[in-house]
Coordinates of C-alpha atoms in Angstrom, one line a residue:
M1 CA 50.5 -23.8 27.9
C2 CA 49.0 -20.5 26.3
S3 CA 51.5 -17.7 25.9
R4 CA 50.9 -13.7 25.6
N5 CA 54.0 -13.8 23.0
S6 CA 52.7 -17.0 21.0
S7 CA 53.2 -16.3 17.2
S8 CA 49.8 -18.4 16.7
D9 CA 48.0 -15.0 17.6
I10 CA 48.7 -13.2 15.2
V11 CA 46.9 -12.8 12.4
P12 CA 48.4 -13.6 9.3
E13 CA 48.7 -10.9 6.7
V14 CA 46.4 -11.6 3.8
Q15 CA 47.7 -11.4 0.3
Q16 CA 46.5 -9.2 -1.9
L17 CA 46.3 -10.6 -5.7
N18 CA 47.1 -7.7 -8.3
L19 CA 45.3 -9.1 -11.7
I20 CA 44.9 -5.8 -12.9
G21 CA 45.8 -6.4 -17.4
H22 CA 45.6 -10.4 -16.7
D23 CA 43.5 -12.0 -19.3
C24 CA 40.0 -13.0 -18.9
R25 CA 39.4 -16.8 -16.8
K26 CA 37.3 -17.7 -19.7
C27 CA 39.2 -16.5 -23.1
N28 CA 42.4 -14.8 -24.3
V29 CA 40.8 -11.4 -24.0
K30 CA 42.3 -8.7 -21.4
A31 CA 40.1 -8.6 -18.3
R32 CA 38.2 -5.5 -17.6
V33 CA 37.0 -6.4 -13.9
V34 CA 38.2 -8.6 -11.0
L35 CA 35.7 -10.1 -9.1
Q36 CA 37.1 -11.2 -5.2
T37 CA 40.5 -10.3 -5.9
K38 CA 41.2 -13.3 -7.8
F39 CA 39.0 -14.0 -10.7
P40 CA 39.4 -11.7 -14.0
Y41 CA 36.8 -11.1 -16.6
C42 CA 36.4 -9.3 -20.0
R43 CA 33.6 -7.5 -20.6
E44 CA 31.5 -10.1 -22.6
C45 CA 32.4 -13.3 -20.3
F46 CA 31.1 -11.0 -16.9
L47 CA 27.9 -10.0 -18.8
E48 CA 27.0 -13.5 -19.6
Y49 CA 28.2 -15.2 -16.3
F50 CA 25.7 -12.4 -14.7
K51 CA 22.9 -13.0 -16.3
H52 CA 23.5 -16.5 -16.1
K53 CA 23.8 -15.9 -12.4
F54 CA 20.5 -14.6 -12.5
R55 CA 18.6 -16.6 -14.4
S56 CA 19.9 -19.7 -12.3
T57 CA 18.8 -17.9 -9.0
L58 CA 15.3 -18.0 -10.3
G59 CA 15.1 -21.3 -11.7
K60 CA 16.9 -23.0 -9.2
S61 CA 14.2 -21.7 -5.8
K62 CA 11.4 -24.2 -8.1
I63 CA 8.8 -21.2 -7.0
M64 CA 8.8 -19.2 -10.4
K65 CA 5.8 -20.2 -12.6
H66 CA 4.9 -19.9 -16.0
G67 CA 2.7 -16.2 -16.3
D68 CA 2.8 -15.4 -12.8
K69 CA 2.0 -11.9 -12.1
I70 CA 5.0 -9.6 -10.4
L71 CA 5.4 -6.1 -9.1
V72 CA 9.0 -4.9 -8.7
C73 CA 9.5 -2.6 -6.3
F74 CA 12.2 0.3 -7.8
S75 CA 13.6 3.0 -6.1
G76 CA 16.2 3.8 -8.5
S77 CA 18.9 3.0 -6.9
A78 CA 21.8 1.1 -9.2
S79 CA 20.7 -2.4 -7.9
S80 CA 16.8 -1.9 -8.8
V81 CA 17.4 -0.5 -12.6
C82 CA 20.0 -3.5 -12.6
L83 CA 17.4 -5.8 -11.2
I84 CA 14.6 -4.2 -14.1
D85 CA 17.2 -4.8 -17.1
L86 CA 17.7 -8.3 -16.2
I87 CA 14.1 -9.3 -16.2
R88 CA 13.3 -7.6 -19.1
D89 CA 16.9 -9.1 -20.7
S90 CA 15.3 -12.7 -19.5
M91 CA 12.2 -12.0 -21.1
N92 CA 13.8 -11.0 -24.7
D93 CA 16.8 -13.3 -25.1
A94 CA 16.1 -15.7 -27.9
N95 CA 19.2 -17.8 -27.3
K96 CA 17.7 -19.1 -24.1
K97 CA 14.9 -20.3 -23.0
K98 CA 12.4 -17.3 -22.1
M99 CA 10.8 -16.0 -18.6
S100 CA 7.3 -15.2 -19.5
F101 CA 6.1 -13.0 -16.4
T102 CA 3.7 -10.6 -16.1
I103 CA 5.3 -7.1 -14.6
N104 CA 4.5 -4.4 -12.7
V105 CA 6.7 -1.4 -11.1
L106 CA 6.1 0.1 -8.4
Y107 CA 7.9 3.7 -6.9
I108 CA 7.6 4.9 -3.8
D109 CA 8.1 8.2 -2.9
E110 CA 9.4 8.5 1.0
C111 CA 10.6 12.5 0.2
A112 CA 7.8 12.8 3.3
A113 CA 9.8 11.0 6.0
F114 CA 12.7 14.0 5.8
I115 CA 13.2 17.6 6.6
T116 CA 15.0 18.1 2.9
N117 CA 13.3 16.5 -0.1
N118 CA 16.7 15.0 -2.2
Q119 CA 14.5 12.3 -3.7
P120 CA 14.3 11.5 -6.9
N121 CA 11.2 13.6 -8.7
V122 CA 8.7 11.2 -10.7
T123 CA 10.1 12.7 -14.2
E124 CA 13.5 11.4 -13.8
I125 CA 11.9 8.0 -12.9
K126 CA 9.5 7.9 -15.6
D127 CA 12.7 8.5 -18.0
I128 CA 14.3 5.8 -16.6
L129 CA 11.4 3.6 -17.3
A130 CA 10.4 4.4 -20.4
P131 CA 12.9 1.6 -22.8
Y132 CA 11.3 -1.3 -20.9
N133 CA 7.8 -0.9 -21.5
F134 CA 6.4 -2.3 -18.4
K135 CA 3.1 -0.7 -16.3
V136 CA 4.4 1.4 -13.8
F137 CA 2.6 2.5 -10.4
Y138 CA 3.8 5.9 -8.5
S139 CA 3.1 5.9 -4.9
D140 CA 4.3 7.6 -1.7
L141 CA 4.5 6.6 2.2
G142 CA 1.1 7.8 2.7
T143 CA -0.5 4.8 1.2
F144 CA 0.4 3.2 4.3
F145 CA -3.1 5.3 5.7
A146 CA -4.8 4.5 2.9
K147 CA -8.0 2.3 3.3
D148 CA -8.3 1.5 -0.3
L149 CA -6.9 1.8 -3.5
D150 CA -8.0 3.9 -6.4
F151 CA -5.9 4.0 -9.4
E152 CA -6.0 6.5 -12.3
T153 CA -6.5 5.0 -15.7
H154 CA -4.7 8.0 -17.4
S155 CA -1.5 7.6 -15.0
H156 CA -1.4 5.2 -12.9
Y157 CA -0.4 7.7 -10.0
K158 CA -1.9 7.5 -6.9
N159 CA -1.5 10.7 -4.5
V160 CA -2.7 9.9 -0.9
N161 CA -3.3 13.1 0.9
N162 CA -1.4 11.2 4.0
I163 CA 1.5 13.2 3.8
D164 CA 1.5 15.4 6.9
L165 CA 0.6 11.8 8.4
I166 CA 3.8 10.1 7.7
G167 CA 6.2 13.3 8.6
E168 CA 4.2 13.5 12.5
L169 CA 5.1 9.8 12.6
F170 CA 8.4 10.0 12.0
S171 CA 9.4 13.0 14.2
K172 CA 8.0 11.3 17.4
F173 CA 10.9 8.5 16.9
R174 CA 14.1 9.6 18.6
S175 CA 16.8 7.4 17.4
L176 CA 17.7 6.8 13.3
T177 CA 18.2 3.2 14.2
S178 CA 13.9 3.6 14.7
K179 CA 13.1 5.6 12.2
I180 CA 15.5 3.2 9.0
D181 CA 13.6 0.2 10.9
L182 CA 9.9 2.2 10.8
L183 CA 10.6 3.2 7.0
V184 CA 11.5 -0.5 5.7
K185 CA 8.2 -2.0 7.5
I186 CA 5.9 1.1 6.1
R187 CA 7.4 0.1 2.7
K188 CA 7.0 -3.4 3.3
N189 CA 3.7 -2.8 3.7
I190 CA 3.0 -0.5 0.7
L191 CA 4.3 -3.3 -1.4
Y192 CA 1.7 -5.8 -0.1
K193 CA -1.1 -3.6 0.0
F194 CA -0.3 -3.0 -4.4
A195 CA 0.5 -6.4 -5.2
E196 CA -3.2 -7.9 -3.2
K197 CA -5.0 -4.6 -5.1
L198 CA -3.2 -5.9 -8.5
G199 CA -3.3 -9.6 -8.1
C200 CA 0.4 -10.4 -8.1
Q201 CA 1.6 -13.9 -6.6
K202 CA 5.4 -12.5 -6.1
I203 CA 7.2 -9.3 -5.4
F204 CA 10.6 -8.3 -6.2
S205 CA 13.1 -6.6 -3.9
A206 CA 16.0 -5.2 -5.3
E207 CA 18.4 -6.5 -1.9
T208 CA 21.8 -7.6 -3.1
S209 CA 24.2 -9.9 -1.2
D210 CA 25.7 -6.8 0.7
H211 CA 22.6 -5.3 2.3
L212 CA 21.5 -9.0 2.9
A213 CA 24.5 -9.4 5.1
A214 CA 24.8 -6.1 6.7
N215 CA 20.6 -7.0 7.8
T216 CA 21.8 -9.9 8.8
I217 CA 23.5 -8.8 12.0
S218 CA 21.3 -5.7 12.3
N219 CA 18.3 -7.5 12.6
I220 CA 19.8 -9.9 15.2
V221 CA 20.8 -6.7 17.5
L222 CA 17.2 -5.6 16.6
G223 CA 15.6 -8.5 18.1
K224 CA 14.4 -9.5 15.2
G225 CA 16.3 -12.8 15.1
G226 CA 13.2 -15.0 15.3
Q227 CA 12.2 -13.6 11.5
L228 CA 15.9 -13.5 10.1
S229 CA 15.0 -16.7 7.3
Q230 CA 11.9 -14.2 6.1
D231 CA 14.3 -11.2 5.9
I232 CA 16.7 -12.6 4.7
G233 CA 16.3 -15.4 2.9
F234 CA 15.7 -16.0 -0.8
S235 CA 11.8 -15.9 -0.8
D236 CA 9.0 -14.9 2.6
N237 CA 6.3 -16.3 2.4
S238 CA 5.0 -15.1 5.6
L239 CA 2.0 -14.0 3.7
N240 CA 0.4 -17.2 2.0
E241 CA -0.7 -16.1 -0.5
L242 CA 1.7 -13.4 -1.5
I243 CA 5.9 -14.4 -1.8
L244 CA 8.4 -11.7 -1.5
V245 CA 11.9 -12.9 -3.6
R246 CA 14.8 -11.5 -3.8
P247 CA 16.7 -12.5 -6.9
L248 CA 19.9 -10.6 -7.0
Q249 CA 20.4 -12.1 -3.4
D250 CA 23.9 -14.0 -5.0
C251 CA 25.1 -10.4 -6.4
S252 CA 27.2 -8.2 -4.9
K253 CA 26.7 -4.4 -5.3
K254 CA 30.0 -4.4 -7.0
E255 CA 28.8 -6.8 -10.1
V256 CA 25.5 -4.5 -10.2
S257 CA 27.5 -1.7 -10.6
Y258 CA 29.7 -3.1 -13.4
Y259 CA 26.5 -4.7 -15.0
N260 CA 25.2 -1.0 -15.7
I261 CA 28.5 0.5 -16.5
F262 CA 28.8 -2.3 -19.0
N263 CA 25.7 -1.4 -20.4
G264 CA 25.3 1.9 -19.7
L265 CA 22.4 2.2 -17.0
K266 CA 21.4 5.2 -15.4
S267 CA 21.0 5.1 -11.6
L268 CA 19.8 8.3 -9.6
S269 CA 21.3 8.5 -5.5
T270 CA 18.4 8.3 -2.9
T271 CA 18.7 9.7 0.1
T272 CA 17.5 7.9 3.3
F273 CA 17.7 8.4 7.2
G274 CA 22.0 9.1 8.0
S275 CA 23.1 9.1 4.5
L276 CA 25.2 11.8 5.5
A277 CA 25.5 10.9 9.5
D278 CA 28.7 9.2 10.5
K279 CA 29.0 5.1 10.8
Y280 CA 27.9 5.6 14.5
S281 CA 24.5 7.6 14.1
S282 CA 22.6 4.0 13.4
I283 CA 22.5 0.3 14.1
Q284 CA 22.5 -0.4 10.5
K285 CA 24.6 2.1 9.4
L286 CA 27.5 0.7 12.0
T287 CA 26.9 -3.0 10.7
E288 CA 27.3 -2.2 7.5
S289 CA 30.4 -0.2 7.9
F290 CA 31.2 -3.6 9.7
I291 CA 31.0 -5.9 7.2
N292 CA 32.4 -3.7 4.4
E293 CA 35.6 -3.2 6.1
L294 CA 35.3 -7.3 6.7
Q295 CA 35.4 -7.5 2.8
S296 CA 38.2 -5.5 1.6
S297 CA 40.1 -8.0 3.2
F298 CA 38.6 -11.2 3.3
P299 CA 36.5 -10.9 0.0
S300 CA 33.8 -14.0 0.9
T301 CA 33.1 -12.2 3.9
V302 CA 29.5 -11.1 2.5
L303 CA 28.8 -14.8 1.4
T304 CA 29.7 -16.5 4.5
V305 CA 27.0 -13.8 6.4
R306 CA 23.8 -14.1 3.9
G307 CA 24.6 -17.6 3.4
T308 CA 24.9 -18.1 7.4
G309 CA 21.8 -16.1 7.9
S310 CA 19.7 -17.2 5.5
K311 CA 19.6 -20.8 6.9
L312 CA 19.0 -19.7 10.5
S313 CA 15.2 -19.8 11.4
S314 CA 13.3 -20.5 14.3
A315 CA 10.4 -23.2 15.1
N316 CA 7.0 -22.0 14.1
S317 CA 4.3 -21.1 16.7
D318 CA 1.8 -22.8 18.1
Q319 CA -1.2 -20.0 17.9
N320 CA 1.3 -19.1 14.2
L321 CA 0.2 -15.2 14.9
E322 CA 1.3 -12.3 12.6
C323 CA 2.6 -8.8 13.8
C324 CA 0.3 -6.4 12.9
L325 CA 3.5 -4.1 11.9
C326 CA 5.6 -6.1 9.9
Q327 CA 3.7 -8.9 9.1
G328 CA 6.1 -11.6 10.7
K329 CA 5.7 -14.3 12.7
M330 CA 5.4 -13.9 16.2
D331 CA 7.3 -16.6 18.6
E332 CA 4.5 -16.9 21.1
R333 CA 6.2 -20.5 22.9
K334 CA 4.9 -20.6 25.9
Y335 CA 7.6 -22.9 27.5
S336 CA 11.1 -21.4 26.2
L337 CA 12.4 -18.7 27.3
T338 CA 12.5 -16.0 24.9
A339 CA 14.1 -12.4 24.6
Q340 CA 10.7 -11.2 24.7
Q341 CA 9.5 -13.1 27.7
A342 CA 12.5 -12.3 29.6
S343 CA 11.7 -8.4 28.7
H344 CA 7.8 -9.0 29.8
I345 CA 9.1 -10.7 33.3
S346 CA 11.2 -8.0 34.3
K347 CA 8.4 -5.1 33.5
M348 CA 6.0 -7.3 35.7
V349 CA 9.2 -7.6 38.7
S350 CA 9.9 -4.1 38.2
N351 CA 6.2 -2.8 38.2
T352 CA 5.1 -5.4 40.8
G353 CA 8.1 -5.2 43.0
P354 CA 9.6 -8.7 44.9
D355 CA 7.4 -9.4 47.4
E356 CA 4.1 -9.2 44.8
F357 CA 6.0 -11.7 42.2
N358 CA 5.4 -15.3 42.4
S359 CA 8.7 -16.6 41.3
T360 CA 7.6 -20.3 41.1
V361 CA 4.9 -19.4 37.8
L362 CA 6.7 -16.6 36.8
S363 CA 3.7 -14.1 37.3
P364 CA 1.9 -11.7 39.9
V365 CA 0.7 -12.8 42.8
Q366 CA -3.4 -13.1 42.7
N367 CA -5.1 -9.7 43.4
S368 CA -1.4 -7.7 43.4
I369 CA -1.7 -4.1 41.5
T370 CA 0.5 -3.6 38.9
S371 CA 0.9 -0.1 39.1
C372 CA 1.3 2.4 41.6
K373 CA -1.5 4.5 41.9
S374 CA -0.1 7.0 44.5
C375 CA 3.7 7.4 43.4
S376 CA 4.5 9.7 40.4
C377 CA 7.4 7.8 38.7
L378 CA 5.0 5.2 37.6
Q379 CA 2.4 7.6 36.6
R380 CA 3.2 6.3 32.7
F381 CA 1.3 3.1 33.8
S382 CA -2.2 5.1 33.5
E383 CA -5.6 3.6 33.3
E384 CA -5.7 4.5 30.2
E385 CA -2.5 3.3 28.6
E386 CA -2.5 -0.3 29.9
P387 CA -5.0 -1.4 27.9
F388 CA -3.1 0.2 24.9
D389 CA 0.2 -1.3 26.0
E390 CA -1.5 -4.8 26.5
L391 CA -2.7 -4.8 22.7
L392 CA 0.8 -3.7 21.5
N393 CA 2.1 -6.9 23.2
L394 CA -0.6 -8.8 21.8
S395 CA -0.3 -7.9 17.7
L396 CA 3.3 -6.8 17.8
C397 CA 6.4 -8.6 17.6
Y398 CA 9.2 -7.9 20.1
G399 CA 11.5 -6.0 17.6
C400 CA 8.2 -3.9 16.2
R401 CA 7.8 -3.8 20.1
L402 CA 11.2 -2.2 20.5
V403 CA 10.9 0.0 17.7
L404 CA 7.3 1.9 19.1
K405 CA 9.5 1.9 22.3
D406 CA 11.8 4.8 21.0
C407 CA 8.7 6.6 20.3
E408 CA 8.3 9.8 23.0
S409 CA 4.8 8.4 23.9
V410 CA 2.7 5.8 22.4
Q411 CA -0.4 7.9 22.6
A412 CA 1.3 10.6 20.6
L413 CA 1.6 8.6 17.8
P414 CA -0.7 9.5 15.2
K415 CA -4.0 8.4 15.6
A416 CA -4.4 6.8 11.9
F417 CA -1.5 5.0 12.7
L418 CA -3.1 3.7 16.1
A419 CA -6.3 3.1 14.6
N420 CA -4.5 0.7 11.5
L421 CA -2.6 -1.2 14.5
R422 CA -6.2 -1.8 16.0
E423 CA -8.2 -3.2 13.1
K424 CA -5.3 -5.6 11.9
T425 CA -5.1 -6.5 15.6
Q426 CA -9.4 -7.7 15.7
L427 CA -8.7 -9.4 12.2
N428 CA -5.9 -11.1 13.8
N429 CA -7.8 -12.1 16.9
V430 CA -11.1 -12.9 14.2
H431 CA -8.8 -15.3 12.3
N432 CA -7.5 -17.3 14.8
E433 CA -10.8 -17.6 16.7
I434 CA -11.8 -19.0 13.5
K435 CA -9.1 -21.3 13.0
A436 CA -9.3 -22.7 16.3
F437 CA -13.0 -23.7 15.6
L438 CA -12.3 -25.2 12.9
N439 CA -9.1 -27.3 14.4

């Protein structure tokens, strides 16, 4: 029989080991860093361990090929600087098998999305990347609205004149949660554009295990559980011709920081939505704070959450539709109840009323109206908005629809943004029609 005073309900205190000053676990040299509170390393052994982890992560995946053309996403953060240095080291290490890649680096200036401009300038980015001799491209968020990319030959810098549209787009959303999520989608869209233009087969993203663990929980909360394996896993092949790779998925932020310190690498602090806000300002910051607090007491939290999230996946949809905003796969299974279908049914019942809804087939009765034409409480379901709402339902995944729900009005979004969605939807429909005809 259970007792409220049972000693089994008490969580035992985790014993914290103090290994500062101990010898390295590989040699007898004094340790400089302790990982997971129990693994002390000296400087040389830590660097060898960290480089081996990076190379083995790429090697065991078996998706990297000799001569691959890679686009590296660079932001100036500690993890992106670490990734660039590891790539250069792997390509020049004479003691081990060299990796033969063609590297292109892309820096995206995101200051247009924020009121205050605290982003690193191009000069600072150039100073960091100068020692690596990689081909570097510079862009901004306005590239999201660009139809085609035309690189200048002398500086490889493309100044897109759509900055005002980006500021207008983000001003239409109320919560930081939606703004952060939208920024991630726009950044990913720009990466795909540049990779396709440059003829790259792979895209490298500098997300560490800490980032991916926090994203695992936040993505589920934001309605993107069906795309978890693409957003959290080692590789994202949602676009067949392009593969987004996360080489630092097994590396923690602490390991990245020590690698930069031991090698004297300089990084820049970047500002994003809610950088100085409290942890309750957005779902992303709250989940990150939750993971960090658990990690301080249970050192295996990050690796466990990230490992579990990367193994979760949903069955492929019958039509294999692609979201026009995030390029993720849409779950359109007709005979399985999903959160998306539950929301759709709830909306139909609210619009038609219980008397006009046929519960046996989960659809409105024949010849029933879908909105009230005389009641002012449902004026937002106008004749002009109904076709566009239906267009969004057909072209966006459940997570992206939740983001646009936070907008003051879908019709108030920039026309270029809506036209972009319409164009992608039409291309998606043509692709599916051709695929159905061939099958």
